[in-house]
Amino acid sequence: MSTNSLNRETKILEYLKEHGSASIQDLVEAFGVSNMTIHRDLNKLAETGLLVKKHGGATLPNVGNKPMEDVSTCAMCGKAVSQRTVFIVKLDNGDEIRACCSHCGLMLQSRTENVWQSLTADYLYGHMISAGQALYLVGSEVNICCVPSILAFGSRADAEKFQKGFGGNLLGMDETIQHMHGMMHMHSDM
């Protein structure tokens, strides 16, 4: 990454802290670069969670009413959020709520209104995938965060190979949420 790009990204964040939000055109005029350059900068910053891209511009992220500094803790259990297991619930108003893992993320997803989109990290490769299209390995021997362990996979073949080695049940998003709610009811009846 060039020094100019890094400096510009830092200045974009400073601009957003000062103004709250900015249009693409505001940033083009402020930094004297092209629309495409601003789009690339905003995409990089959005991927790291430092800003939220909106149609025609960007804002700083809010987690409910929490300031940006609290983005690194899980909204469900308070644990640190790791990029390897992050689950992000995006709301209609542009806010993002982050969870430490698919276990907390799916509980959050099922309890949150006005969800626009949810993303989760593919356990093997680390890239973000649609939470609704992911496959979840529930209750495997690999416990990396909350229990029962729920690991997200973007590929059925990868998930099945992992399941052969570490056990667990392979479920879609809705089935996983139902499974978790069933477990909570089972434990509350005891």
mmCIF file of C-alpha atoms in Angstrom:
data_model
loop_
_atom_site.group_PDB
_atom_site.id
_atom_site.type_symbol
_atom_site.label_atom_id
_atom_site.label_comp_id
_atom_site.label_asym_id
_atom_site.label_seq_id
_atom_site.Cartn_x
_atom_site.Cartn_y
_atom_site.Cartn_z
ATOM 1 C CA MET A 1 0.000 0.000 0.000
ATOM 2 C CA SER A 2 1.423 3.390 -0.916
ATOM 3 C CA THR A 3 2.084 6.081 1.654
ATOM 4 C CA ASN A 4 -0.315 8.408 -0.201
ATOM 5 C CA SER A 5 -3.098 5.823 0.002
ATOM 6 C CA LEU A 6 -2.463 5.165 3.700
ATOM 7 C CA ASN A 7 -2.328 8.899 4.480
ATOM 8 C CA ARG A 8 -5.532 9.494 2.516
ATOM 9 C CA GLU A 9 -7.320 6.654 4.337
ATOM 10 C CA THR A 10 -6.261 8.131 7.686
ATOM 11 C CA LYS A 11 -7.469 11.564 6.566
ATOM 12 C CA ILE A 12 -10.789 10.086 5.374
ATOM 13 C CA LEU A 13 -11.353 8.672 8.870
ATOM 14 C CA GLU A 14 -10.443 12.044 10.408
ATOM 15 C CA TYR A 15 -12.885 13.751 8.002
ATOM 16 C CA LEU A 16 -15.651 11.348 9.045
ATOM 17 C CA LYS A 17 -14.918 11.888 12.756
ATOM 18 C CA GLU A 18 -15.235 15.639 12.212
ATOM 19 C CA HIS A 19 -18.290 15.611 9.899
ATOM 20 C CA GLY A 20 -20.051 12.375 10.879
ATOM 21 C CA SER A 21 -20.548 11.317 7.258
ATOM 22 C CA ALA A 22 -19.369 12.226 3.772
ATOM 23 C CA SER A 23 -20.495 11.770 0.206
ATOM 24 C CA ILE A 24 -18.143 10.417 -2.443
ATOM 25 C CA GLN A 25 -18.167 13.871 -4.028
ATOM 26 C CA ASP A 26 -17.219 15.538 -0.698
ATOM 27 C CA LEU A 27 -14.190 13.250 -0.444
ATOM 28 C CA VAL A 28 -13.217 13.707 -4.116
ATOM 29 C CA GLU A 29 -13.180 17.473 -3.585
ATOM 30 C CA ALA A 30 -11.430 17.290 -0.203
ATOM 31 C CA PHE A 31 -8.576 15.079 -1.436
ATOM 32 C CA GLY A 32 -8.339 15.964 -5.129
ATOM 33 C CA VAL A 33 -8.548 12.375 -6.395
ATOM 34 C CA SER A 34 -10.941 10.468 -8.660
ATOM 35 C CA ASN A 35 -14.247 8.827 -7.715
ATOM 36 C CA MET A 36 -12.672 5.408 -8.272
ATOM 37 C CA THR A 37 -9.781 6.184 -5.923
ATOM 38 C CA ILE A 38 -12.238 7.198 -3.184
ATOM 39 C CA HIS A 39 -14.330 4.061 -3.829
ATOM 40 C CA ARG A 40 -11.211 1.872 -3.470
ATOM 41 C CA ASP A 41 -10.208 3.644 -0.245
ATOM 42 C CA LEU A 42 -13.720 3.315 1.199
ATOM 43 C CA ASN A 43 -13.874 -0.373 0.251
ATOM 44 C CA LYS A 44 -10.584 -1.059 2.082
ATOM 45 C CA LEU A 45 -11.737 0.837 5.164
ATOM 46 C CA ALA A 46 -15.171 -0.830 5.126
ATOM 47 C CA GLU A 47 -13.582 -4.309 4.916
ATOM 48 C CA THR A 48 -11.689 -3.604 8.131
ATOM 49 C CA GLY A 49 -14.821 -2.268 9.839
ATOM 50 C CA LEU A 50 -13.457 1.257 10.263
ATOM 51 C CA LEU A 51 -16.348 2.798 8.316
ATOM 52 C CA VAL A 52 -19.705 1.849 6.836
ATOM 53 C CA LYS A 53 -20.252 2.417 3.123
ATOM 54 C CA LYS A 54 -23.669 3.765 2.236
ATOM 55 C CA HIS A 55 -25.081 4.579 -1.173
ATOM 56 C CA GLY A 56 -23.062 7.556 -2.378
ATOM 57 C CA GLY A 57 -20.857 7.917 0.685
ATOM 58 C CA ALA A 58 -19.749 6.638 4.082
ATOM 59 C CA THR A 59 -20.195 7.054 7.837
ATOM 60 C CA LEU A 60 -18.385 5.850 10.922
ATOM 61 C CA PRO A 61 -19.818 2.603 12.298
ATOM 62 C CA ASN A 62 -22.086 2.521 15.315
ATOM 63 C CA VAL A 63 -22.922 -0.582 17.266
ATOM 64 C CA GLY A 64 -26.369 0.244 18.574
ATOM 65 C CA ASN A 65 -25.546 3.394 20.518
ATOM 66 C CA LYS A 66 -22.001 2.315 21.324
ATOM 67 C CA PRO A 67 -19.091 4.370 19.980
ATOM 68 C CA MET A 68 -16.664 3.008 17.417
ATOM 69 C CA GLU A 69 -14.120 1.939 20.067
ATOM 70 C CA ASP A 70 -16.479 -0.811 21.322
ATOM 71 C CA VAL A 71 -16.645 -2.573 17.931
ATOM 72 C CA SER A 72 -13.972 -5.065 19.038
ATOM 73 C CA THR A 73 -16.157 -6.713 21.711
ATOM 74 C CA CYS A 74 -19.011 -9.145 21.150
ATOM 75 C CA ALA A 75 -22.479 -7.623 21.532
ATOM 76 C CA MET A 76 -23.729 -10.903 23.073
ATOM 77 C CA CYS A 77 -21.043 -12.172 25.460
ATOM 78 C CA GLY A 78 -18.493 -9.340 25.636
ATOM 79 C CA LYS A 79 -15.526 -11.428 24.433
ATOM 80 C CA ALA A 80 -12.991 -9.942 22.029
ATOM 81 C CA VAL A 81 -13.985 -10.198 18.369
ATOM 82 C CA SER A 82 -11.455 -12.042 16.209
ATOM 83 C CA GLN A 83 -11.355 -11.519 12.434
ATOM 84 C CA ARG A 84 -11.098 -15.306 12.071
ATOM 85 C CA THR A 85 -14.527 -15.930 13.633
ATOM 86 C CA VAL A 86 -16.342 -12.565 13.387
ATOM 87 C CA PHE A 87 -20.090 -12.489 12.679
ATOM 88 C CA ILE A 88 -21.517 -9.139 11.533
ATOM 89 C CA VAL A 89 -25.212 -8.228 11.595
ATOM 90 C CA LYS A 90 -25.908 -5.226 9.343
ATOM 91 C CA LEU A 91 -29.085 -3.274 10.067
ATOM 92 C CA ASP A 92 -31.380 -1.382 7.687
ATOM 93 C CA ASN A 93 -30.124 1.949 9.071
ATOM 94 C CA GLY A 94 -26.483 1.108 8.234
ATOM 95 C CA ASP A 95 -25.393 0.217 11.768
ATOM 96 C CA GLU A 96 -23.381 -2.953 12.336
ATOM 97 C CA ILE A 97 -23.457 -5.246 15.333
ATOM 98 C CA ARG A 98 -20.478 -7.573 15.770
ATOM 99 C CA ALA A 99 -20.302 -10.917 17.503
ATOM 100 C CA CYS A 100 -17.255 -12.982 18.442
ATOM 101 C CA CYS A 101 -18.388 -16.143 16.628
ATOM 102 C CA SER A 102 -21.259 -17.800 14.772
ATOM 103 C CA HIS A 103 -22.721 -19.053 18.073
ATOM 104 C CA CYS A 104 -23.244 -15.509 19.402
ATOM 105 C CA GLY A 105 -23.876 -14.091 15.930
ATOM 106 C CA LEU A 106 -26.766 -16.425 15.175
ATOM 107 C CA MET A 107 -28.322 -15.742 18.589
ATOM 108 C CA LEU A 108 -27.959 -12.028 17.880
ATOM 109 C CA GLN A 109 -29.393 -12.467 14.370
ATOM 110 C CA SER A 110 -32.477 -14.226 15.758
ATOM 111 C CA ARG A 111 -33.109 -11.501 18.374
ATOM 112 C CA THR A 112 -32.494 -8.413 16.240
ATOM 113 C CA GLU A 113 -35.098 -6.524 14.212
ATOM 114 C CA ASN A 114 -34.499 -4.694 10.926
ATOM 115 C CA VAL A 115 -31.606 -6.922 9.830
ATOM 116 C CA TRP A 116 -30.507 -6.084 6.296
ATOM 117 C CA GLN A 117 -27.684 -8.591 5.919
ATOM 118 C CA SER A 118 -25.446 -10.829 8.010
ATOM 119 C CA LEU A 119 -21.897 -11.903 7.232
ATOM 120 C CA THR A 120 -19.602 -14.394 8.892
ATOM 121 C CA ALA A 121 -15.988 -15.435 8.454
ATOM 122 C CA ASP A 122 -15.362 -18.753 6.685
ATOM 123 C CA TYR A 123 -13.559 -20.793 9.356
ATOM 124 C CA LEU A 124 -10.964 -22.289 6.990
ATOM 125 C CA TYR A 125 -10.158 -19.336 4.749
ATOM 126 C CA GLY A 126 -11.099 -16.289 6.819
ATOM 127 C CA HIS A 127 -12.960 -14.435 4.063
ATOM 128 C CA MET A 128 -16.423 -13.017 4.691
ATOM 129 C CA ILE A 129 -19.419 -14.986 3.419
ATOM 130 C CA SER A 130 -23.169 -14.494 3.556
ATOM 131 C CA ALA A 131 -24.413 -15.917 6.860
ATOM 132 C CA GLY A 132 -27.605 -17.085 5.165
ATOM 133 C CA GLN A 133 -25.691 -19.141 2.602
ATOM 134 C CA ALA A 134 -23.072 -20.524 4.979
ATOM 135 C CA LEU A 135 -23.102 -24.057 6.345
ATOM 136 C CA TYR A 136 -22.597 -24.388 10.093
ATOM 137 C CA LEU A 137 -20.821 -27.235 11.847
ATOM 138 C CA VAL A 138 -22.484 -27.464 15.258
ATOM 139 C CA GLY A 139 -20.907 -29.231 18.228
ATOM 140 C CA SER A 140 -17.622 -30.353 16.696
ATOM 141 C CA GLU A 141 -14.621 -31.219 18.859
ATOM 142 C CA VAL A 142 -13.042 -27.872 17.895
ATOM 143 C CA ASN A 143 -14.042 -25.282 20.511
ATOM 144 C CA ILE A 144 -12.460 -21.971 19.567
ATOM 145 C CA CYS A 145 -14.869 -19.550 21.212
ATOM 146 C CA CYS A 146 -18.333 -20.081 22.688
ATOM 147 C CA VAL A 147 -19.874 -23.493 23.439
ATOM 148 C CA PRO A 148 -21.439 -25.311 21.748
ATOM 149 C CA SER A 149 -18.968 -24.654 18.990
ATOM 150 C CA ILE A 150 -20.490 -23.387 15.736
ATOM 151 C CA LEU A 151 -18.085 -23.028 12.802
ATOM 152 C CA ALA A 152 -19.095 -21.413 9.485
ATOM 153 C CA PHE A 153 -18.060 -22.730 6.066
ATOM 154 C CA GLY A 154 -18.628 -21.340 2.589
ATOM 155 C CA SER A 155 -18.130 -24.708 0.872
ATOM 156 C CA ARG A 156 -20.114 -27.888 1.545
ATOM 157 C CA ALA A 157 -17.121 -30.028 0.489
ATOM 158 C CA ASP A 158 -14.813 -28.270 2.981
ATOM 159 C CA ALA A 159 -17.420 -28.503 5.746
ATOM 160 C CA GLU A 160 -17.958 -32.230 5.159
ATOM 161 C CA LYS A 161 -14.198 -32.922 5.228
ATOM 162 C CA PHE A 162 -13.864 -30.971 8.467
ATOM 163 C CA GLN A 163 -16.888 -32.812 9.914
ATOM 164 C CA LYS A 164 -15.284 -36.198 9.135
ATOM 165 C CA GLY A 165 -12.244 -35.250 11.188
ATOM 166 C CA PHE A 166 -13.875 -33.390 14.072
ATOM 167 C CA GLY A 167 -17.512 -34.548 14.246
ATOM 168 C CA GLY A 168 -20.574 -32.389 14.745
ATOM 169 C CA ASN A 169 -23.742 -31.771 12.755
ATOM 170 C CA LEU A 170 -23.801 -29.820 9.501
ATOM 171 C CA LEU A 171 -26.779 -27.431 9.311
ATOM 172 C CA GLY A 172 -28.004 -24.371 7.406
ATOM 173 C CA MET A 173 -28.548 -21.038 9.175
ATOM 174 C CA ASP A 174 -32.236 -21.504 10.039
ATOM 175 C CA GLU A 175 -31.663 -25.075 11.240
ATOM 176 C CA THR A 176 -28.745 -23.926 13.395
ATOM 177 C CA ILE A 177 -30.833 -21.177 15.003
ATOM 178 C CA GLN A 178 -33.654 -23.685 15.672
ATOM 179 C CA HIS A 179 -31.121 -26.114 17.159
ATOM 180 C CA MET A 180 -29.780 -23.418 19.500
ATOM 181 C CA HIS A 181 -33.274 -22.344 20.597
ATOM 182 C CA GLY A 182 -34.143 -26.006 21.221
ATOM 183 C CA MET A 183 -31.047 -26.414 23.396
ATOM 184 C CA MET A 184 -31.923 -23.285 25.399
ATOM 185 C CA HIS A 185 -35.483 -24.556 26.013
ATOM 186 C CA MET A 186 -34.158 -27.989 26.958
ATOM 187 C CA HIS A 187 -31.803 -26.459 29.558
ATOM 188 C CA SER A 188 -34.464 -24.087 30.931
ATOM 189 C CA ASP A 189 -36.856 -27.040 31.506
ATOM 190 C CA MET A 190 -34.326 -28.862 33.716
#
